[in-house]
Coordinates of C-alpha atoms and ligand atoms in Angstrom, one line a residue:
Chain A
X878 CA 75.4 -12.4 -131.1
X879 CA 76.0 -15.6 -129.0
X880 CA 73.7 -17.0 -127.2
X881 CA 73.0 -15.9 -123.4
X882 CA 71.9 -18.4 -120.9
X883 CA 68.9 -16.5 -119.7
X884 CA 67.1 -16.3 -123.4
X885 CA 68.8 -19.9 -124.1
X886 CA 66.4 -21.0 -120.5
X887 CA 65.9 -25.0 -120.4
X888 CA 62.8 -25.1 -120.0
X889 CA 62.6 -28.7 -120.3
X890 CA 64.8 -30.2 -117.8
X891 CA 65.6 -33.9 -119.9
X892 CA 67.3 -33.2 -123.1
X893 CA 67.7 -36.0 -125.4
X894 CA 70.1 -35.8 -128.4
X895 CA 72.2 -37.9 -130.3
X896 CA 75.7 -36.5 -129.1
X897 CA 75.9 -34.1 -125.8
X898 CA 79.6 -31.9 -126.2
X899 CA 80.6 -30.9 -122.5
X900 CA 82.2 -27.5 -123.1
X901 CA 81.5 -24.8 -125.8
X902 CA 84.5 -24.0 -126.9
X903 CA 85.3 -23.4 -130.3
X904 CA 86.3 -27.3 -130.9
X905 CA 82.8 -28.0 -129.1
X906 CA 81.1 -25.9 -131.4
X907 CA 82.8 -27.1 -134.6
X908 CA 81.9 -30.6 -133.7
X909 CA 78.4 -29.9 -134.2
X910 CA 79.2 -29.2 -137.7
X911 CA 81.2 -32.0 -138.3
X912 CA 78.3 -34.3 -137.0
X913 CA 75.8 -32.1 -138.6
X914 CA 77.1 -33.2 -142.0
X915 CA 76.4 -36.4 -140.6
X916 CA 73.1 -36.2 -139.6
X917 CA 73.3 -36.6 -136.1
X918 CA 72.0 -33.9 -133.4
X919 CA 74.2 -31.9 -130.9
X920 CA 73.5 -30.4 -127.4
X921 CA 76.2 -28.6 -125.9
X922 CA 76.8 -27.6 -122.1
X923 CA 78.9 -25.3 -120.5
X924 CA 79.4 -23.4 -117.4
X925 CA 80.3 -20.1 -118.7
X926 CA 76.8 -18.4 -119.3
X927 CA 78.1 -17.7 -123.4
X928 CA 79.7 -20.2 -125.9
X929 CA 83.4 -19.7 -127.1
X930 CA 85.6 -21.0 -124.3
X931 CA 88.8 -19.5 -124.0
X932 CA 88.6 -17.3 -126.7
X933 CA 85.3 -15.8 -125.2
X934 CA 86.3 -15.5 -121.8
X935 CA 90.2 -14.4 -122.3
X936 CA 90.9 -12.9 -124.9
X937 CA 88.0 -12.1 -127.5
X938 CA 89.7 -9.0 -128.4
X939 CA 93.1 -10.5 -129.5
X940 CA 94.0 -11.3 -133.3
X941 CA 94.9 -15.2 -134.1
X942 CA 96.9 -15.0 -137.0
X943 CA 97.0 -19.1 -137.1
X944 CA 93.4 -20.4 -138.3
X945 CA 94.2 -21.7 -142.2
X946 CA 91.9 -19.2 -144.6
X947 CA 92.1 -16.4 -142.2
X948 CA 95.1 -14.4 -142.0
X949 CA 94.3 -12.4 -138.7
X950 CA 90.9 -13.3 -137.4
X951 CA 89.7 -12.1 -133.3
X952 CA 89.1 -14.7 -131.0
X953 CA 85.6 -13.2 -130.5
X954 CA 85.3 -13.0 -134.3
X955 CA 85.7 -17.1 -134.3
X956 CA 83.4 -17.7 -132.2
X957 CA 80.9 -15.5 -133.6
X958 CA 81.2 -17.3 -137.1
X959 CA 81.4 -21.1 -135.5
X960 CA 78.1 -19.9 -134.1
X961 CA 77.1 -18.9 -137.3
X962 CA 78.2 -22.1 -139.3
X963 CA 76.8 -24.3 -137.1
X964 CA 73.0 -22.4 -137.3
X965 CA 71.7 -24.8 -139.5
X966 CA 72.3 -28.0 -137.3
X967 CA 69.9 -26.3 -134.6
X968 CA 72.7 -27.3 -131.6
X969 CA 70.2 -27.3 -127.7
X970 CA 72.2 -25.1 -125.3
X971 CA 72.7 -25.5 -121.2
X972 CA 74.4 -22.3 -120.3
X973 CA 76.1 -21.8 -116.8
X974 CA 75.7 -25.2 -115.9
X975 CA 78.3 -27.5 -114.9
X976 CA 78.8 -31.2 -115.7
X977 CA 78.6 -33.4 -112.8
X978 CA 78.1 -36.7 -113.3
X979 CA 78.0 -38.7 -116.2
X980 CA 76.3 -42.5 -116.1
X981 CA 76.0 -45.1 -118.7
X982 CA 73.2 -47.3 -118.7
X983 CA 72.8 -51.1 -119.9
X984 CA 71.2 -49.6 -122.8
X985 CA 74.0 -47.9 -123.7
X986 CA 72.7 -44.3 -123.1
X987 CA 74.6 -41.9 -121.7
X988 CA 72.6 -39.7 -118.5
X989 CA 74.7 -36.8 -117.5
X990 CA 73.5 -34.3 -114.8
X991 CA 74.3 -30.7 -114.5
X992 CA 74.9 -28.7 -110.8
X993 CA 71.9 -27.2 -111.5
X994 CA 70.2 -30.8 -111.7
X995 CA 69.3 -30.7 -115.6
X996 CA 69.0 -34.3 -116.8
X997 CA 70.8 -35.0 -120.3
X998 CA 70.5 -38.4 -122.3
X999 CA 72.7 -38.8 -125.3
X1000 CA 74.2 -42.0 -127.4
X1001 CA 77.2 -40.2 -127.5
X1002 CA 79.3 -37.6 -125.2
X1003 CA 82.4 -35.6 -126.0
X1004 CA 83.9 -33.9 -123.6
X1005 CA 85.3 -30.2 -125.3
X1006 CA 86.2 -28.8 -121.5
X1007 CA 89.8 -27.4 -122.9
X1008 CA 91.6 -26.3 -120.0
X1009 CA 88.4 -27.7 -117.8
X1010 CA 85.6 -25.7 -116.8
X1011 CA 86.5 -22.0 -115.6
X1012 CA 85.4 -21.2 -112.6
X1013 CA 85.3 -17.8 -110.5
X1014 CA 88.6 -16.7 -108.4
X1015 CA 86.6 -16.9 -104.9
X1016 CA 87.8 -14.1 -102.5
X1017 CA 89.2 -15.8 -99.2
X1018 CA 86.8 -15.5 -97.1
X1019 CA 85.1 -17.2 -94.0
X1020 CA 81.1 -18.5 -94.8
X1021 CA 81.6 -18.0 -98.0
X1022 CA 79.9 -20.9 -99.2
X1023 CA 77.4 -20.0 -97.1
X1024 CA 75.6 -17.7 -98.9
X1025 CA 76.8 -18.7 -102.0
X1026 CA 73.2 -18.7 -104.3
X1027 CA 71.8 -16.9 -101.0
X1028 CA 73.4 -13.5 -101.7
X1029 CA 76.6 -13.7 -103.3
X1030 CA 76.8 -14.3 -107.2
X1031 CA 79.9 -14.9 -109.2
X1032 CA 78.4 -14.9 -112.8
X1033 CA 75.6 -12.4 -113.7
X1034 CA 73.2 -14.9 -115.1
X1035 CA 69.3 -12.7 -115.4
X1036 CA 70.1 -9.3 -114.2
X1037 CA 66.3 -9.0 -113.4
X1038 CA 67.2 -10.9 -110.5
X1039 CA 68.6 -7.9 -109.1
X1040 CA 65.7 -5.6 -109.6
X1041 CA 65.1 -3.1 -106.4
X1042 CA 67.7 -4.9 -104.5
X1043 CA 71.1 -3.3 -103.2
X1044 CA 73.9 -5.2 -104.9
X1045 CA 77.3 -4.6 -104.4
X1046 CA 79.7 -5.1 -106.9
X1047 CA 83.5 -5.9 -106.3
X1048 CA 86.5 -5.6 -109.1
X1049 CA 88.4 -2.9 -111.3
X1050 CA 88.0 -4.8 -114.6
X1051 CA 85.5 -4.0 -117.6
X1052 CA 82.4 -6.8 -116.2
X1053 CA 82.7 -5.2 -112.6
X1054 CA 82.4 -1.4 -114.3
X1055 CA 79.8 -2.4 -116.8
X1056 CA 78.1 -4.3 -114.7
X1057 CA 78.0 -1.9 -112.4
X1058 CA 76.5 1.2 -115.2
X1059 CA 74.0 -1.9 -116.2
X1060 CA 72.4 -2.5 -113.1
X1061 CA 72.4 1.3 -111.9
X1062 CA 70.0 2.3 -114.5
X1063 CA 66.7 1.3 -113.0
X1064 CA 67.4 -2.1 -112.0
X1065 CA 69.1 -2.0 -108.5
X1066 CA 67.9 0.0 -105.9
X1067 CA 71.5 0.7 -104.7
X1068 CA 74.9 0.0 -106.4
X1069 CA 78.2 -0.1 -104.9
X1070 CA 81.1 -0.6 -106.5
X1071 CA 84.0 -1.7 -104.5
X1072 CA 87.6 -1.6 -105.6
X1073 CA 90.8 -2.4 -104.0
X1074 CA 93.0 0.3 -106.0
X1075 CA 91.9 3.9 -106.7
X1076 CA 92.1 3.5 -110.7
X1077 CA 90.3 0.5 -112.9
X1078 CA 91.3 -1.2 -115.4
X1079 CA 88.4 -1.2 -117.8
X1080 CA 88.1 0.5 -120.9
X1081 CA 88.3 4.2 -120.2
X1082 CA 84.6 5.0 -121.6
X1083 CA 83.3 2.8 -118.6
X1084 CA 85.6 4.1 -116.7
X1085 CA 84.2 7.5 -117.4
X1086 CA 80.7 6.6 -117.3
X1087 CA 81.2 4.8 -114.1
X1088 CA 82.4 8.3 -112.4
X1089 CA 80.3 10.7 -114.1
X1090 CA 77.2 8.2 -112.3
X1091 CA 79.3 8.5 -108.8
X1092 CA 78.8 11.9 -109.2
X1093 CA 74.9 11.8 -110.0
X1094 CA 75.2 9.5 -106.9
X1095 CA 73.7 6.5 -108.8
X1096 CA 76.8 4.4 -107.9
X1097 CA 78.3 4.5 -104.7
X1098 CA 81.9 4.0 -105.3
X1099 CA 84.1 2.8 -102.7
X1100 CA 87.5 2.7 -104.4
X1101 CA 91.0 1.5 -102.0
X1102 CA 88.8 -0.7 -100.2
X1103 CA 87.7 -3.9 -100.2
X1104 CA 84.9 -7.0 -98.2
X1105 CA 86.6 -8.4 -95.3
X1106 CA 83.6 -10.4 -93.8
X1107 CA 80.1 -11.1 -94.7
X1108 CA 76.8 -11.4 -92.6
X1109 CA 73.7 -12.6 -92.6
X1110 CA 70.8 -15.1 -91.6
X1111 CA 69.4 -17.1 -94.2
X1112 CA 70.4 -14.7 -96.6
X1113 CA 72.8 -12.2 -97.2
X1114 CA 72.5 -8.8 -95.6
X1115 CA 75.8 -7.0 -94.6
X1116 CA 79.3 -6.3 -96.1
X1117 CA 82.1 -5.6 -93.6
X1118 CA 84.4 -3.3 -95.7
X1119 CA 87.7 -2.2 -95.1
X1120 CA 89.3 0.8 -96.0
X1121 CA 92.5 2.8 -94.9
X1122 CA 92.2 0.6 -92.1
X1123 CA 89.2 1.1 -90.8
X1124 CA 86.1 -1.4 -91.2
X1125 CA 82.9 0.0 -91.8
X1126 CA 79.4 -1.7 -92.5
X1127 CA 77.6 -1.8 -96.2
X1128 CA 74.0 -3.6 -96.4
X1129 CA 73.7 -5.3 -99.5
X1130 CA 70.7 -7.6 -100.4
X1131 CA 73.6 -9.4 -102.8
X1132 CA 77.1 -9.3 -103.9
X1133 CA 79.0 -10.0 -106.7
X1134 CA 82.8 -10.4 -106.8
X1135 CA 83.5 -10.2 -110.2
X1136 CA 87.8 -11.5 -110.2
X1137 CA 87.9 -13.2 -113.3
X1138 CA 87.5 -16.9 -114.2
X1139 CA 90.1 -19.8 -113.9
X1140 CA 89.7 -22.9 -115.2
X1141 CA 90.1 -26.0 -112.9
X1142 CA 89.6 -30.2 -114.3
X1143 CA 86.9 -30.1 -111.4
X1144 CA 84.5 -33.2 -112.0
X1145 CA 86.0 -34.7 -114.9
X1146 CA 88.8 -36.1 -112.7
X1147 CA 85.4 -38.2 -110.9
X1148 CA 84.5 -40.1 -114.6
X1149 CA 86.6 -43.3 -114.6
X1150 CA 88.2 -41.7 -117.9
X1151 CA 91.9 -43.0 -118.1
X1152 CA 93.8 -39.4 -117.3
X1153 CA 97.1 -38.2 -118.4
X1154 CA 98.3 -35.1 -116.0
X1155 CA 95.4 -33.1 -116.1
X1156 CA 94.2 -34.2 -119.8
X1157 CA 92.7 -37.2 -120.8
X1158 CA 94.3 -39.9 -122.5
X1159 CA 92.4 -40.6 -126.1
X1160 CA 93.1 -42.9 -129.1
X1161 CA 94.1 -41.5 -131.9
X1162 CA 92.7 -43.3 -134.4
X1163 CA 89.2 -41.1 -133.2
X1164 CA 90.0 -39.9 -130.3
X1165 CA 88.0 -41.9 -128.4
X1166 CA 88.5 -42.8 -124.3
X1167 CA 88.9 -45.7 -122.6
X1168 CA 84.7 -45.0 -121.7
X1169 CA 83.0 -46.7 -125.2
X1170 CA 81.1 -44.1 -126.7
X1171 CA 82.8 -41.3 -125.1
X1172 CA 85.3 -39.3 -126.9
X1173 CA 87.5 -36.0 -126.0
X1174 CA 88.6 -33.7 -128.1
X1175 CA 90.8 -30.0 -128.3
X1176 CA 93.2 -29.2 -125.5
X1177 CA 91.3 -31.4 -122.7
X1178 CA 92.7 -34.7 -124.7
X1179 CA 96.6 -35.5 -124.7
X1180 CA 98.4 -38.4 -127.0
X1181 CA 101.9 -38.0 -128.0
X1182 CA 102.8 -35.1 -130.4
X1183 CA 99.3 -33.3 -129.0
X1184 CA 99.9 -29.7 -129.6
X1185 CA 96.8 -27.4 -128.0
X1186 CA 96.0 -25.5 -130.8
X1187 CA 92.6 -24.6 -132.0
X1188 CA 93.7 -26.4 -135.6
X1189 CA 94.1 -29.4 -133.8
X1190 CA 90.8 -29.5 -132.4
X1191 CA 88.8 -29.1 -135.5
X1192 CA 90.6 -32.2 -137.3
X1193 CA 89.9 -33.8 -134.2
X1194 CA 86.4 -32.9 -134.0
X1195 CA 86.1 -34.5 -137.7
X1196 CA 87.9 -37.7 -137.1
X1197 CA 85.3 -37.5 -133.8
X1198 CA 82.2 -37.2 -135.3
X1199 CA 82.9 -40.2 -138.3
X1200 CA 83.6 -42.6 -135.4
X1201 CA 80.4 -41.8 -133.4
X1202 CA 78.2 -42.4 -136.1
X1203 CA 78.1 -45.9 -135.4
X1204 CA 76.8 -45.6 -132.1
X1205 CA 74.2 -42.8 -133.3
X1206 CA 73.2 -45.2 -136.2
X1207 CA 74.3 -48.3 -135.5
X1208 CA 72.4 -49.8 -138.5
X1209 CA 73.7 -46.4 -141.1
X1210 CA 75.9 -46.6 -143.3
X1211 CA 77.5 -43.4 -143.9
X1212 CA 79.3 -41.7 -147.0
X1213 CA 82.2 -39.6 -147.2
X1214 CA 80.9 -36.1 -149.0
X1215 CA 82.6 -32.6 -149.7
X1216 CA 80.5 -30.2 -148.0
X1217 CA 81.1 -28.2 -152.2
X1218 CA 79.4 -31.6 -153.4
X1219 CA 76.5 -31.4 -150.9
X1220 CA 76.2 -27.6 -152.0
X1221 CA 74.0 -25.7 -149.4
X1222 CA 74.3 -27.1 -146.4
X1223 CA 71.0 -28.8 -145.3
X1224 CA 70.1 -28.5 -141.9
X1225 CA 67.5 -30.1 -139.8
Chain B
X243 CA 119.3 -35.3 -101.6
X244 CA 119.5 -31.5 -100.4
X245 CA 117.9 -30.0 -97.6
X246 CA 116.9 -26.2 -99.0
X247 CA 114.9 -23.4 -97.2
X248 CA 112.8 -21.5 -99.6
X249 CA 110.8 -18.8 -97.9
X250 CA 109.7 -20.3 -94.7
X251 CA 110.2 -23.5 -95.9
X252 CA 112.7 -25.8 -94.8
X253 CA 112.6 -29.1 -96.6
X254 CA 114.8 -32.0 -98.7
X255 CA 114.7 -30.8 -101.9
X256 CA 114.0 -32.6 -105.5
X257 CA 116.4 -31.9 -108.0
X258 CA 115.8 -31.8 -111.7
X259 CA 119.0 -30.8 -113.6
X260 CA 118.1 -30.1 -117.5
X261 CA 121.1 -29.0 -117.9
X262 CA 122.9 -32.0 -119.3
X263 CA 122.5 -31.7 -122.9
X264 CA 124.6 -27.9 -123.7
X265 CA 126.3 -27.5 -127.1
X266 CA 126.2 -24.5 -127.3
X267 CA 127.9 -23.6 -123.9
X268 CA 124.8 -21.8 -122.4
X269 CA 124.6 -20.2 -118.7
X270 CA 123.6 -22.5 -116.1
X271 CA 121.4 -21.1 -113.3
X272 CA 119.4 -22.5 -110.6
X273 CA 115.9 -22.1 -109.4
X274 CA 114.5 -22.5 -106.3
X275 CA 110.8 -23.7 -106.2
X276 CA 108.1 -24.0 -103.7
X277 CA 105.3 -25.9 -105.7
X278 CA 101.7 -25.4 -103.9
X279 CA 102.0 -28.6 -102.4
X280 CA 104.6 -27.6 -100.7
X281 CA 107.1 -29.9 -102.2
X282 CA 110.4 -28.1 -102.7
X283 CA 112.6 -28.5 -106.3
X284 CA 116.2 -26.7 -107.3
X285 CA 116.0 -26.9 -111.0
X286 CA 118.5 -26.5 -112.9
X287 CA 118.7 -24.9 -116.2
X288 CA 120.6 -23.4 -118.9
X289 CA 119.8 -19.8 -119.8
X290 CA 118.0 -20.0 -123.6
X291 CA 117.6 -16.4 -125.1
X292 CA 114.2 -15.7 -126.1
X293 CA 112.6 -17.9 -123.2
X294 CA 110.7 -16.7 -119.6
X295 CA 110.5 -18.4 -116.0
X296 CA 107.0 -19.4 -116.7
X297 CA 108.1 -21.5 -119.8
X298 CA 111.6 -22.6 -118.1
X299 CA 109.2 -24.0 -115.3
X300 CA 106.7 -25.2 -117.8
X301 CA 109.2 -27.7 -119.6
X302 CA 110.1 -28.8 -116.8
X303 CA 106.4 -29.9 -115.8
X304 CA 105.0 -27.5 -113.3
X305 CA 101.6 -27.3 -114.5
X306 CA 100.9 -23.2 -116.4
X307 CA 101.0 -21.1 -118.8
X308 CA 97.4 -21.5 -120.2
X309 CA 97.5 -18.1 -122.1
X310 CA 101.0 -19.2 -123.7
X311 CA 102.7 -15.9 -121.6
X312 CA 100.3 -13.1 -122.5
X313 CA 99.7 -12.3 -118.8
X314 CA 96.3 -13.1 -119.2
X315 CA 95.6 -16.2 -117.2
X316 CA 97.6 -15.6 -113.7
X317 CA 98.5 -19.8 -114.2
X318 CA 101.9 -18.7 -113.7
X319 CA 101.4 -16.8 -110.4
X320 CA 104.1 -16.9 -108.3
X321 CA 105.7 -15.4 -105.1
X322 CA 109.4 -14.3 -105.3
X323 CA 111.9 -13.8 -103.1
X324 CA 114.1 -11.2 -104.7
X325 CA 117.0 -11.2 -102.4
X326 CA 119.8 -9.1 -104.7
X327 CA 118.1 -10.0 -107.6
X328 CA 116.9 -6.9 -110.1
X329 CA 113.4 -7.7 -111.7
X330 CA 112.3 -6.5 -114.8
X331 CA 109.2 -3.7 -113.3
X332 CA 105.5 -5.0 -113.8
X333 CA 104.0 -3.6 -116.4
X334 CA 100.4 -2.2 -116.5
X335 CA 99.1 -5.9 -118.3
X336 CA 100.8 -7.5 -115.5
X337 CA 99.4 -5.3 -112.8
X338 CA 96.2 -5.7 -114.5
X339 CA 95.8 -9.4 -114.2
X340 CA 97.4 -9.1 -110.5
X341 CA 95.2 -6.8 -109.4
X342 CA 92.4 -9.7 -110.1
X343 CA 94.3 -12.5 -108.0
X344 CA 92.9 -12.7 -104.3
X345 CA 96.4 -14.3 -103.4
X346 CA 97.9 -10.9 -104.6
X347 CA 100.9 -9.7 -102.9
X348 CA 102.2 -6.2 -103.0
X349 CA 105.7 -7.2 -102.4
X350 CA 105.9 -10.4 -103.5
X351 CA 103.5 -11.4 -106.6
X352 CA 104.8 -11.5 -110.1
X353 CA 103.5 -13.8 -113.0
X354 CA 106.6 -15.4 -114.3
X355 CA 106.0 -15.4 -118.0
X356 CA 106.5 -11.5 -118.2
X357 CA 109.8 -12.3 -116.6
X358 CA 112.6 -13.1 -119.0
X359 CA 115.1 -16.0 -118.2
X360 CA 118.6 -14.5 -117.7
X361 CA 121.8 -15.1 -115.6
X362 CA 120.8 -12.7 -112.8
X363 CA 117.9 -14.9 -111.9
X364 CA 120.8 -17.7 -110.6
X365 CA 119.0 -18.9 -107.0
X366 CA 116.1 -17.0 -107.1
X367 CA 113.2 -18.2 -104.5
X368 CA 109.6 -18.7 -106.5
X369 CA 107.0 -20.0 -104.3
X370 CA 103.6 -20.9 -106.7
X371 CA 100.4 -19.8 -105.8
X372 CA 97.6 -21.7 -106.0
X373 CA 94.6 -19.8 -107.8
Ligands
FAD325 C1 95.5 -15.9 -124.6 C2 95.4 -17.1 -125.5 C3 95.9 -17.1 -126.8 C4 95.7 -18.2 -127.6 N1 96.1 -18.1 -128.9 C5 95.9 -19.1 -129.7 C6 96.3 -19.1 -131.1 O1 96.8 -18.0 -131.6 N2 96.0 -20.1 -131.9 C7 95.5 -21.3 -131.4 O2 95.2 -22.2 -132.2 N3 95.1 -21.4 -130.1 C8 95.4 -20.3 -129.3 N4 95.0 -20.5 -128.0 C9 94.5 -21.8 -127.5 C10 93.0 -21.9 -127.9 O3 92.3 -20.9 -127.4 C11 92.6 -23.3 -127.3 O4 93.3 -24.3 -128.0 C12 91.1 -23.5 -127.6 O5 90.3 -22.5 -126.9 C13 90.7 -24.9 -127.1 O6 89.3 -25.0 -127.4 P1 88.4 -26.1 -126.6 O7 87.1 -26.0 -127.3 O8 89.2 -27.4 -126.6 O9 88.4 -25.6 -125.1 P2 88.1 -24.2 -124.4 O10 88.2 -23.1 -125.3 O11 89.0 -24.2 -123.2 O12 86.6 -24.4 -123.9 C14 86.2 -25.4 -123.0 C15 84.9 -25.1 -122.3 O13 84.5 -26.2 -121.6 C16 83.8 -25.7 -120.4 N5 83.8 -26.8 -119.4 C17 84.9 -27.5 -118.9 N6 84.5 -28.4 -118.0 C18 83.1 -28.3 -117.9 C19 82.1 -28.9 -117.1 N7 82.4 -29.9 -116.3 N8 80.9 -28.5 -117.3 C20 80.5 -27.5 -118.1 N9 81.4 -26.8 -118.9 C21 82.7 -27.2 -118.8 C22 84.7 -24.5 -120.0 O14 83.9 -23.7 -119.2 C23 85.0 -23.9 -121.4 O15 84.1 -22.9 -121.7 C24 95.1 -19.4 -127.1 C25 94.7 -19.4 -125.8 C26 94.8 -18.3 -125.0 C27 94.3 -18.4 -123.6
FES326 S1 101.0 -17.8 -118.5 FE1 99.1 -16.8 -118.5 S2 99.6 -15.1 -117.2 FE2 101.5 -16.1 -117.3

């Protein structure tokens, strides 16, 4: 199982560690094995509210036939088993948080701040953000922003938030339906599910389920339609939708459009980290940035010959973690073991 | 410099011919491009078997193709101008991942890497859409 935001729930709001990973992909998470071995304590953040990156969020389903030892292996299947190696090295989590800013101190600490305002303090940062943090597709329109976090949600972080409110729900793909089935039992006082085509996309059990609870009248479909305005004062409180041309009203105490994710650079542009393009610029040697005591590693880095593969990243993620062990332990001195001469691996 | 009118656009266009280096006597097309700045390109290629739009425009530095072609990103989301020019139909992982894209266009929105690269695409008009 990987980790969900809401059980994961800082409750803390400074985490110290010895090296903070921005991004939880699967080079993220196999850093925190590599500096594991190595003694030295990982906390990872990421704005998706589960670990795996890319092969979480895209394509968990498909086969990658391209991972040395595993012939065909599912994306989702990685991740689950980086998750699982990296158990005994006790890795902190921020879920569905975004990096913001990052300062370093005279000290030589490294404070980096979250969109949600949790405080990090590391000796060490790596930034793991891949293809940069994925964000949701936002549907075009007007006050928007508005009651974004007053009303309109884009990642289902605690469903309980919903409880005995009427959400409505926009999107043909598998989170829209089973979000949808989720919150109808007992949770929402009214669903809605809004589509813009007549058939979804999902798989066709939730497809299914989704109509047979149309018909019990637990989910209010609304299918060749979709929002045109939103409403409120403070908060949310009215959908104008359209629909063969004509616009009719929906009250909705939230909604959630549910298009997918897309990653954008966002804030790492705003770092002072020498950039290549939309990657950042690293030496090879241990793929450290022009920032002392930051490194980047997997497909967010570039250096010539760079191929984005998740291979890459691990070897990477190695060379990484023996180069920040001087600023961890600036006084260690550090040996060079097999993980087969260490024998179990010996966590903290 | 060329002065091109892609869609509404009328603009001095930037060439980049990668065309120079053919031993083996390949097609040569040309594409018309609209990049979401609005900065117009005519890039000129030679017609490789085995390769897409998404990748032709990829090589030459337009910024997609996260997913490597699988249709499952929308990086590659384009508008296209078809003129005479027959498109390969849209197949249900296409529509899929359309059918998620705000920016969607019923007449117009195709993502490029399910398109392959052949002669018949000579001057097509490919405006990208910003996600
Ligand atoms: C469809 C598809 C098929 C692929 N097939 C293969 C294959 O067969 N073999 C192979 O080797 N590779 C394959 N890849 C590529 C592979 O998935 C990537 O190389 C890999 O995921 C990179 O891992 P990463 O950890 O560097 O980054 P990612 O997996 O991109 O993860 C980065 C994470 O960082 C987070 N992040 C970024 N910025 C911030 C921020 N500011 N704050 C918080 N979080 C942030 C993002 O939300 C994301 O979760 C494929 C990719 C796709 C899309
Ligand atoms: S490259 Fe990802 S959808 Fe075309």
């Amino acid at each position: 199982m990987l980790p969900k935001s809401s059980q994961l729930k800082q409750l803390i709001r400074m985490i110290k560690t010895d090296i903070l990973i921005i991004g939880a992909g699967p080079c993220g998470l196999f850093a925190v094995f590599e500096a594991g071995l190595l003694k030295m304590r990982c906390h990872l953040i990421d704005y998706l509210p589960q670990a795996g990156g890319q092969c979480s969020e895209i394509y968990p389903k498909k086969p990658i036939y391209d991972i040395p030892g595993f012939p065909k292996i599912l994306a989702g299947e990685l991740v689950e088993n980086l998750m699982e190696q990296i158990k005994p090295f006790k890795p902190g989590f921020t879920l569905g948080e975004r990096v913001e800013k990052i300062k370093k101190s005279q000290d030589g600490l490294f404070h980096v701040t979250t969109s949600l305002g949790t405080k990090h303090i590391s000796k060490v940062v790596v930034i793991a953000a891949g293809l940069g943090c994925f964000e949701p597709r936002k549907p075009n329109i007007l006050n928007l922003s508005m009651f974004e976090n007053k009303g309109i949600d884009y990642i289902i972080k605690d469903p309980m938030v919903y409880k005995n409110k009427k959400v409505v729900i926009s999107g043909g793909g598998d989170s829209a339906l089973d979000w949808s089935i989720f919150l109808s039992n007992n949770i929402a006082s009214e669903v809605s599910l809004v589509h813009r085509r007549e058939s979804f996309r999902g798989h066709p059990d939730s497809v299914e389920k989704v109509n047979q609870l149309s018909k019990e009248g637990k989910i209010n479909l609304i299918t060749k339609a979709e929002v045109v305005d939103i409403q409120g004062n403070d908060n949310l409180q009215l959908l104008k939708i359209k629909s063969d041309n004509q616009i009719f009203d929906l009250s909705a105490d939230f909604w959630i459009p549910l298009f997918g994710l897309s990653p954008k650079l966002g804030p790492i542009a705003n770092w002072g980290l020498n950039l290549d393009k939309n990657a950042i610029s690293v030496n090879t040697l241990d793929y450290s940035t022009n920032i002392e005591g930051i490194y980047a590693i997997g497909d967010i880095n570039t250096y010539p010959g760079k191929l984005k593969l998740i291979l890459s990243g691990f070897h990477e993620a190695a060379l990484m973690s023996q180069s920040a062990f001087k600023h961890v332990f600036p006084d260690g001195k550090k040996s060079f073991k097999y993980t087969t001469v260490l024998g179990q691996i010996e966590g903290f | 410099m060329v002065k091109l009118k892609v869609f509404d656009v009328e603009k001095k266009a930037i060439l980049i011919d990668n065309t120079k280096d053919n031993p083996n006597n390949l097609d040569t097309i040309s594409i018309n491009i609209i990049d979401f700045d609005g900065e117009v390109y005519i890039l000129k290629t030679l017609v490789y078997p085995d390769l897409n739009l998404m990748e032709v425009l990829r090589n030459a530095e337009f910024h997609m193709g996260h997913c490597g072609g699988m249709a499952l990103c929308a990086s590659c989301h384009c508008y296209i101008e078809k003129d005479n020019i027959k498109l390969i139909d849209i197949s249900s992982e296409e529509e899929d991942m359309l059918d998620q894209l705000f920016t969607f266009n019923q007449t117009k929105s195709r993502l490029i890497c399910q398109i392959p690269l052949e002669k018949s695409l000579d001057g097509i008009n490919i405006r990208i859409v910003k996600d």
